[in-house]
């Protein structure tokens, strides 16, 4: 059965999506084949392998967020980190919904499913806006850029949440039997945002960057995204039957989407360079000390306070002590000259001068 515009019948018969128990009929649409459940302490856990991937995704996202926040002066840091925060919340919510910790028969399930759908749409909106941050239509990190991103994501979340809950509950002429609006936002909107993001980043790389290696990150991310859709919507039943219901297409979809998100991070990291102008470097500072004991005598018998200290260890002179920056050889040599002794002064090695 092919995918029909505005209908989840074919999609939900193949893939066990979060919204499938709430559309099509009053009992939802049951997939033809889905991953078997396990009993953990008297609680049935659905999609255990997929739930494990959700946990891994949350951990990996936390690591990526940490690395993004550590690049204090990178371009678009605050904008891109919003996308990863949204993805982390999506994975956390999907962990409860896919595993059945929040049962589909529970009265709160439609509300959580609507929040999930809204977050997914907002995350793709965030990705779309981030695609234009590199063009500097508004300077990144400024209130204009950040609030445009936040308000756009909030607007998309609000519209999607309302459409989803209205479809599930049959409110305001929306119906779960004909969920056209939800189909457009849930299926078509992510595809549009992804295509625009990919095209915009290719233009950015070719027009503004000398390095072409980031194209590889874009290609791999696109490949993982496409493979995820194909495995979920085309081969989920085939995979499920072949592996005896242990895993289905949702497992590979979640895994490939994680890899795709990781490539988004890898691409952003490859095209941004942190500005180290205000960072603390490792090179030690050379301090100029105006001290009579460090000054060399000039031809007139006085002390030479020129900027270049040729007697210091920095210019190959005798090593200074840790106290006061003056070596014993320098100290005794100067004192010997003042008292009329030879150039060697007291101490070792003895000089050839005579008293």
CSV table of C-alpha atoms in Angstrom, one decimal:
chain,number,residue,atom,x,y,z
A,1,UNK,CA,0.0,0.0,0.0
A,2,UNK,CA,1.5,3.4,-1.0
A,3,UNK,CA,1.5,6.5,1.2
A,4,UNK,CA,-1.6,8.6,0.7
A,5,UNK,CA,-1.6,12.3,1.2
A,6,UNK,CA,-3.4,13.2,4.4
A,7,UNK,CA,-3.8,9.6,5.6
A,8,UNK,CA,-1.8,7.7,8.3
A,9,UNK,CA,-3.3,4.4,7.4
A,10,UNK,CA,-0.4,3.1,5.3
A,11,UNK,CA,2.2,4.8,7.5
A,12,UNK,CA,0.9,3.5,10.8
A,13,UNK,CA,0.3,0.0,9.4
A,14,UNK,CA,4.1,-0.2,8.8
A,15,UNK,CA,5.6,1.9,11.5
A,16,UNK,CA,4.6,2.2,15.2
A,17,UNK,CA,4.6,6.0,15.5
A,18,UNK,CA,3.7,7.8,18.7
A,19,UNK,CA,0.5,9.3,17.2
A,20,UNK,CA,-0.7,6.0,15.5
A,21,UNK,CA,-2.9,4.9,18.5
A,22,UNK,CA,-4.8,8.2,18.2
A,23,UNK,CA,-5.6,8.6,14.5
A,24,UNK,CA,-7.5,6.6,11.8
A,25,UNK,CA,-10.1,5.1,14.0
A,26,UNK,CA,-11.3,5.5,17.6
A,27,UNK,CA,-8.9,2.6,18.5
A,28,UNK,CA,-6.1,4.0,16.5
A,29,UNK,CA,-4.1,2.1,13.8
A,30,UNK,CA,-2.1,-1.0,14.9
A,31,UNK,CA,1.1,-1.8,13.0
A,32,UNK,CA,1.3,-5.1,11.1
A,33,UNK,CA,4.5,-6.1,12.9
A,34,UNK,CA,6.1,-4.5,15.9
A,35,UNK,CA,8.8,-5.2,18.4
A,36,UNK,CA,8.0,-7.6,21.2
A,37,UNK,CA,7.7,-6.3,24.7
A,38,UNK,CA,9.5,-7.4,27.9
A,39,UNK,CA,8.4,-7.7,31.5
A,40,UNK,CA,10.4,-5.7,33.9
A,41,UNK,CA,9.3,-6.0,37.5
A,42,UNK,CA,5.7,-6.6,36.5
A,43,UNK,CA,5.7,-3.7,34.0
A,44,UNK,CA,5.5,-4.3,30.3
A,45,UNK,CA,8.1,-2.4,28.4
A,46,UNK,CA,7.4,-2.0,24.7
A,47,UNK,CA,10.1,-1.4,22.1
A,48,UNK,CA,13.0,-2.2,24.6
A,49,UNK,CA,15.7,-1.9,21.9
A,50,UNK,CA,14.4,1.4,20.7
A,51,UNK,CA,14.2,2.6,24.3
A,52,UNK,CA,17.9,1.8,24.7
A,53,UNK,CA,18.7,3.9,21.7
A,54,UNK,CA,16.7,6.8,23.2
A,55,UNK,CA,18.8,6.6,26.4
A,56,UNK,CA,22.0,6.6,24.3
A,57,UNK,CA,20.7,9.5,22.3
A,58,UNK,CA,20.1,11.5,25.5
A,59,UNK,CA,23.6,10.8,26.7
A,60,UNK,CA,25.2,11.7,23.4
A,61,UNK,CA,23.2,14.9,23.1
A,62,UNK,CA,24.3,15.9,26.6
A,63,UNK,CA,27.9,15.5,25.5
A,64,UNK,CA,27.3,17.5,22.3
A,65,UNK,CA,25.7,20.3,24.3
A,66,UNK,CA,28.6,20.4,26.6
A,67,UNK,CA,31.1,20.8,23.8
A,68,UNK,CA,29.0,23.4,22.1
A,69,UNK,CA,28.7,25.5,25.2
A,70,UNK,CA,32.5,25.3,25.8
A,71,UNK,CA,33.1,27.1,22.4
A,72,UNK,CA,32.4,30.5,23.9
A,73,UNK,CA,33.0,32.6,20.9
A,74,UNK,CA,32.0,30.2,18.0
A,75,UNK,CA,29.5,31.6,15.5
A,76,UNK,CA,25.9,30.5,16.1
A,77,UNK,CA,26.7,28.8,19.4
A,78,UNK,CA,23.5,29.9,21.2
A,79,UNK,CA,21.3,29.2,18.2
A,80,UNK,CA,22.5,25.7,17.5
A,81,UNK,CA,22.5,24.6,21.1
A,82,UNK,CA,18.7,25.3,21.1
A,83,UNK,CA,18.2,22.6,18.5
A,84,UNK,CA,20.1,20.1,20.6
A,85,UNK,CA,18.1,20.9,23.7
A,86,UNK,CA,14.9,20.3,21.8
A,87,UNK,CA,16.2,17.0,20.5
A,88,UNK,CA,17.1,15.9,24.0
A,89,UNK,CA,13.6,16.7,25.3
A,90,UNK,CA,12.1,14.9,22.3
A,91,UNK,CA,14.2,11.8,23.0
A,92,UNK,CA,13.3,11.9,26.7
A,93,UNK,CA,9.5,12.1,25.9
A,94,UNK,CA,9.8,9.5,23.2
A,95,UNK,CA,11.4,7.2,25.8
A,96,UNK,CA,8.2,7.3,27.9
A,97,UNK,CA,5.8,7.1,25.0
A,98,UNK,CA,7.4,4.4,22.9
A,99,UNK,CA,8.1,2.1,25.9
A,100,UNK,CA,4.6,2.3,27.1
A,101,UNK,CA,5.5,3.8,30.5
A,102,UNK,CA,2.8,6.2,29.6
A,103,UNK,CA,0.1,3.7,28.4
A,104,UNK,CA,-1.8,4.5,25.2
A,105,UNK,CA,-5.0,3.9,27.2
A,106,UNK,CA,-4.1,6.6,29.7
A,107,UNK,CA,-6.1,9.8,29.5
A,108,UNK,CA,-2.9,11.8,29.5
A,109,UNK,CA,-1.4,10.0,26.5
A,110,UNK,CA,-3.1,12.3,23.8
A,111,UNK,CA,-1.7,15.4,25.6
A,112,UNK,CA,1.8,14.0,25.8
A,113,UNK,CA,1.6,12.9,22.2
A,114,UNK,CA,0.5,16.4,21.2
A,115,UNK,CA,3.5,17.9,23.1
A,116,UNK,CA,5.7,15.4,21.3
A,117,UNK,CA,4.4,16.3,17.9
A,118,UNK,CA,4.8,20.0,18.7
A,119,UNK,CA,8.4,19.6,19.9
A,120,UNK,CA,9.3,17.6,16.7
A,121,UNK,CA,7.9,20.4,14.5
A,122,UNK,CA,9.7,23.1,16.6
A,123,UNK,CA,13.0,21.2,16.4
A,124,UNK,CA,12.8,21.2,12.6
A,125,UNK,CA,11.9,24.9,12.6
A,126,UNK,CA,15.0,25.5,14.8
A,127,UNK,CA,17.1,23.6,12.3
A,128,UNK,CA,15.6,25.6,9.5
A,129,UNK,CA,16.4,28.9,11.2
A,130,UNK,CA,19.9,27.8,12.0
A,131,UNK,CA,20.5,27.1,8.3
A,132,UNK,CA,20.4,30.9,7.8
A,133,UNK,CA,22.4,32.0,10.8
A,134,UNK,CA,25.7,31.6,8.8
A,135,UNK,CA,24.5,34.1,6.3
A,136,UNK,CA,24.4,36.8,9.0
A,137,UNK,CA,21.1,38.3,8.2
A,138,UNK,CA,21.1,39.1,11.9
A,139,UNK,CA,24.2,38.9,13.9
A,140,UNK,CA,24.3,35.7,15.8
A,141,UNK,CA,24.0,35.7,19.6
A,142,UNK,CA,22.2,39.0,19.6
A,143,UNK,CA,18.7,39.4,21.1
A,144,UNK,CA,17.3,39.9,17.6
A,145,UNK,CA,18.7,36.6,16.4
A,146,UNK,CA,17.9,34.6,19.5
A,147,UNK,CA,14.3,35.9,20.0
A,148,UNK,CA,13.5,35.4,16.4
A,149,UNK,CA,14.6,31.8,16.8
A,150,UNK,CA,12.7,31.3,20.0
A,151,UNK,CA,9.5,32.9,18.9
A,152,UNK,CA,9.5,31.0,15.6
A,153,UNK,CA,9.9,27.7,17.4
A,154,UNK,CA,7.3,28.7,20.0
A,155,UNK,CA,4.8,29.6,17.2
A,156,UNK,CA,5.4,26.3,15.4
A,157,UNK,CA,5.1,24.4,18.6
A,158,UNK,CA,1.8,26.1,19.5
A,159,UNK,CA,0.2,25.6,16.1
A,160,UNK,CA,1.3,21.9,16.0
A,161,UNK,CA,0.2,21.2,19.6
A,162,UNK,CA,-3.3,22.7,18.8
A,163,UNK,CA,-3.7,20.8,15.6
A,164,UNK,CA,-2.6,17.6,17.2
A,165,UNK,CA,-4.8,17.7,20.3
A,166,UNK,CA,-7.7,19.0,18.2
A,167,UNK,CA,-7.3,16.1,15.8
A,168,UNK,CA,-7.1,13.6,18.6
A,169,UNK,CA,-10.1,15.0,20.4
A,170,UNK,CA,-12.2,16.0,17.4
A,171,UNK,CA,-12.2,19.7,18.2
A,172,UNK,CA,-13.0,22.6,15.8
A,173,UNK,CA,-13.8,20.5,12.8
A,174,UNK,CA,-10.6,18.5,13.1
A,175,UNK,CA,-11.0,14.7,13.0
A,176,UNK,CA,-8.8,11.7,13.7
A,177,UNK,CA,-10.4,10.0,10.7
A,178,UNK,CA,-9.1,12.7,8.3
A,179,UNK,CA,-6.0,14.1,10.0
A,180,UNK,CA,-4.8,16.2,7.0
A,181,UNK,CA,-3.5,19.1,9.0
A,182,UNK,CA,-1.5,16.8,11.3
A,183,UNK,CA,-0.2,14.9,8.4
A,184,UNK,CA,1.2,18.0,6.8
A,185,UNK,CA,2.9,19.2,10.0
A,186,UNK,CA,4.1,15.8,11.2
A,187,UNK,CA,5.2,14.3,7.8
A,188,UNK,CA,5.6,17.0,5.3
A,189,UNK,CA,7.0,19.9,7.4
A,190,UNK,CA,10.1,18.0,8.6
A,191,UNK,CA,11.0,17.0,5.0
A,192,UNK,CA,10.6,20.7,3.8
A,193,UNK,CA,12.8,22.0,6.6
A,194,UNK,CA,15.5,19.4,6.1
A,195,UNK,CA,15.7,20.0,2.3
A,196,UNK,CA,16.0,23.8,2.8
A,197,UNK,CA,18.6,23.3,5.5
A,198,UNK,CA,20.7,21.1,3.3
A,199,UNK,CA,20.5,23.4,0.3
A,200,UNK,CA,21.4,26.5,2.4
A,201,UNK,CA,24.4,24.8,3.9
A,202,UNK,CA,25.7,23.7,0.6
A,203,UNK,CA,25.4,27.3,-0.7
A,204,UNK,CA,27.2,28.5,2.5
A,205,UNK,CA,30.1,26.1,2.0
A,206,UNK,CA,30.6,26.9,-1.7
A,207,UNK,CA,30.2,30.6,-1.4
A,208,UNK,CA,32.0,31.5,1.9
A,209,UNK,CA,34.4,28.6,2.8
A,210,UNK,CA,37.6,27.6,1.2
A,211,UNK,CA,37.5,24.2,2.9
A,212,UNK,CA,35.3,21.6,1.2
A,213,UNK,CA,35.5,18.9,3.9
A,214,UNK,CA,32.2,20.0,5.6
A,215,UNK,CA,30.4,18.8,2.5
A,216,UNK,CA,31.2,15.3,3.6
A,217,UNK,CA,29.4,15.9,6.9
A,218,UNK,CA,26.4,17.2,5.0
A,219,UNK,CA,26.4,14.2,2.7
A,220,UNK,CA,26.6,11.7,5.6
A,221,UNK,CA,23.9,13.5,7.6
A,222,UNK,CA,21.6,13.5,4.6
A,223,UNK,CA,22.3,9.8,3.9
A,224,UNK,CA,21.5,8.9,7.5
A,225,UNK,CA,18.2,10.9,7.4
A,226,UNK,CA,17.2,9.3,4.1
A,227,UNK,CA,18.0,5.8,5.3
A,228,UNK,CA,16.0,6.4,8.5
A,229,UNK,CA,12.9,7.3,6.5
A,230,UNK,CA,13.3,4.3,4.1
A,231,UNK,CA,13.8,1.8,6.8
A,232,UNK,CA,10.8,3.1,8.8
A,233,UNK,CA,8.3,3.5,6.1
A,234,UNK,CA,9.3,0.9,3.6
A,235,UNK,CA,11.1,-2.0,5.3
A,236,UNK,CA,9.9,-1.9,8.9
A,237,UNK,CA,7.6,-5.0,8.5
A,238,UNK,CA,10.3,-6.9,6.5
A,239,UNK,CA,12.8,-6.2,9.2
A,240,UNK,CA,10.4,-7.1,12.0
A,241,UNK,CA,9.5,-10.5,10.4
A,242,UNK,CA,13.1,-11.4,9.5
A,243,UNK,CA,14.3,-10.8,13.1
A,244,UNK,CA,11.4,-12.6,14.8
A,245,UNK,CA,9.9,-9.4,16.3
A,246,UNK,CA,12.9,-8.6,18.3
A,247,UNK,CA,13.4,-5.2,16.6
A,248,UNK,CA,11.5,-3.4,13.9
A,249,UNK,CA,12.1,-0.4,11.6
A,250,UNK,CA,11.5,2.1,14.5
A,251,UNK,CA,14.8,0.9,16.1
A,252,UNK,CA,16.8,1.6,13.0
A,253,UNK,CA,14.9,4.9,12.4
A,254,UNK,CA,15.8,6.2,15.9
A,255,UNK,CA,19.4,5.1,15.5
A,256,UNK,CA,19.8,6.7,12.1
A,257,UNK,CA,18.2,9.9,13.2
A,258,UNK,CA,20.7,10.0,16.1
A,259,UNK,CA,23.6,9.6,13.7
A,260,UNK,CA,22.0,12.3,11.5
A,261,UNK,CA,21.8,14.7,14.4
A,262,UNK,CA,25.4,13.9,15.3
A,263,UNK,CA,26.4,14.9,11.8
A,264,UNK,CA,24.7,18.2,12.3
A,265,UNK,CA,26.9,18.8,15.2
A,266,UNK,CA,30.0,17.5,13.4
A,267,UNK,CA,29.2,19.9,10.5
A,268,UNK,CA,28.6,22.9,12.7
A,269,UNK,CA,31.9,22.2,14.6
A,270,UNK,CA,33.8,21.9,11.3
A,271,UNK,CA,32.7,25.3,10.0
A,272,UNK,CA,33.1,27.2,13.2
A,273,UNK,CA,36.4,28.3,14.6
A,274,UNK,CA,36.6,29.8,18.1
A,275,UNK,CA,37.9,33.3,18.3
A,276,UNK,CA,40.8,33.1,20.7
A,277,UNK,CA,41.4,36.9,20.9
A,278,UNK,CA,40.4,37.1,24.5
A,279,UNK,CA,41.4,33.6,25.6
A,280,UNK,CA,44.3,33.0,28.0
A,281,UNK,CA,47.3,31.7,26.1
A,282,UNK,CA,50.0,29.4,27.4
A,283,UNK,CA,52.9,31.6,26.4
A,284,UNK,CA,54.5,33.1,29.5
A,285,UNK,CA,54.8,36.9,29.7
A,286,UNK,CA,58.2,38.5,29.8
A,287,UNK,CA,58.3,41.1,32.5
A,288,UNK,CA,60.7,44.1,32.4
A,289,UNK,CA,62.2,44.8,35.8
A,290,UNK,CA,63.8,48.2,36.5
A,291,UNK,CA,66.1,47.2,39.3
A,292,UNK,CA,69.6,48.5,39.9
A,293,UNK,CA,70.9,45.0,40.5
A,294,UNK,CA,69.8,43.9,37.1
A,295,UNK,CA,71.1,46.9,35.2
A,296,UNK,CA,74.5,46.7,33.4
A,297,UNK,CA,77.0,49.5,33.8
A,298,UNK,CA,77.3,51.8,30.8
A,299,UNK,CA,80.4,53.4,29.5
A,300,UNK,CA,80.0,56.5,31.6
A,301,UNK,CA,80.2,54.6,34.9
A,302,UNK,CA,76.4,54.8,35.5
A,303,UNK,CA,73.7,52.1,35.1
A,304,UNK,CA,72.2,51.3,31.8
A,305,UNK,CA,68.4,51.1,31.9
A,306,UNK,CA,67.9,50.2,28.3
A,307,UNK,CA,64.8,48.2,27.4
A,308,UNK,CA,66.9,45.1,26.4
A,309,UNK,CA,68.3,43.4,29.5
A,310,UNK,CA,71.3,41.5,28.1
A,311,UNK,CA,72.3,40.3,31.5
A,312,UNK,CA,69.1,38.3,32.1
A,313,UNK,CA,68.7,34.6,31.6
A,314,UNK,CA,66.1,35.4,28.8
A,315,UNK,CA,69.0,36.7,26.6
A,316,UNK,CA,71.4,34.0,27.5
A,317,UNK,CA,72.9,35.4,30.7
A,318,UNK,CA,73.5,33.7,34.0
A,319,UNK,CA,70.4,32.0,35.5
A,320,UNK,CA,68.6,34.1,38.1
A,321,UNK,CA,67.6,32.8,41.5
A,322,UNK,CA,64.0,32.4,42.4
A,323,UNK,CA,64.2,35.1,45.0
A,324,UNK,CA,64.2,38.6,43.6
A,325,UNK,CA,65.2,37.4,40.1
A,326,UNK,CA,68.9,37.9,40.9
A,327,UNK,CA,71.6,35.3,40.7
A,328,UNK,CA,74.5,35.1,43.1
A,329,UNK,CA,76.9,35.6,40.3
A,330,UNK,CA,75.2,38.8,39.2
A,331,UNK,CA,75.0,40.1,42.8
A,332,UNK,CA,78.6,39.4,43.7
A,333,UNK,CA,79.9,40.6,40.4
A,334,UNK,CA,78.2,44.0,40.8
A,335,UNK,CA,79.4,44.3,44.4
A,336,UNK,CA,82.9,43.4,43.4
A,337,UNK,CA,83.0,46.1,40.8
A,338,UNK,CA,81.8,48.7,43.3
A,339,UNK,CA,84.5,47.7,45.8
A,340,UNK,CA,87.3,48.0,43.2
A,341,UNK,CA,87.9,44.3,42.6
A,342,UNK,CA,88.4,42.8,39.2
A,343,UNK,CA,85.8,41.8,36.8
A,344,UNK,CA,85.4,38.3,38.3
A,345,UNK,CA,84.6,39.6,41.7
A,346,UNK,CA,84.5,37.4,44.8
A,347,UNK,CA,83.5,33.8,44.5
A,348,UNK,CA,84.0,31.3,41.7
A,349,UNK,CA,85.5,31.1,39.2
A,350,UNK,CA,88.4,33.3,40.3
A,351,UNK,CA,89.2,36.1,38.0
A,352,UNK,CA,92.6,36.9,36.4
A,353,UNK,CA,92.5,40.5,37.8
A,354,UNK,CA,94.8,41.5,40.7
A,355,UNK,CA,94.1,43.5,43.8
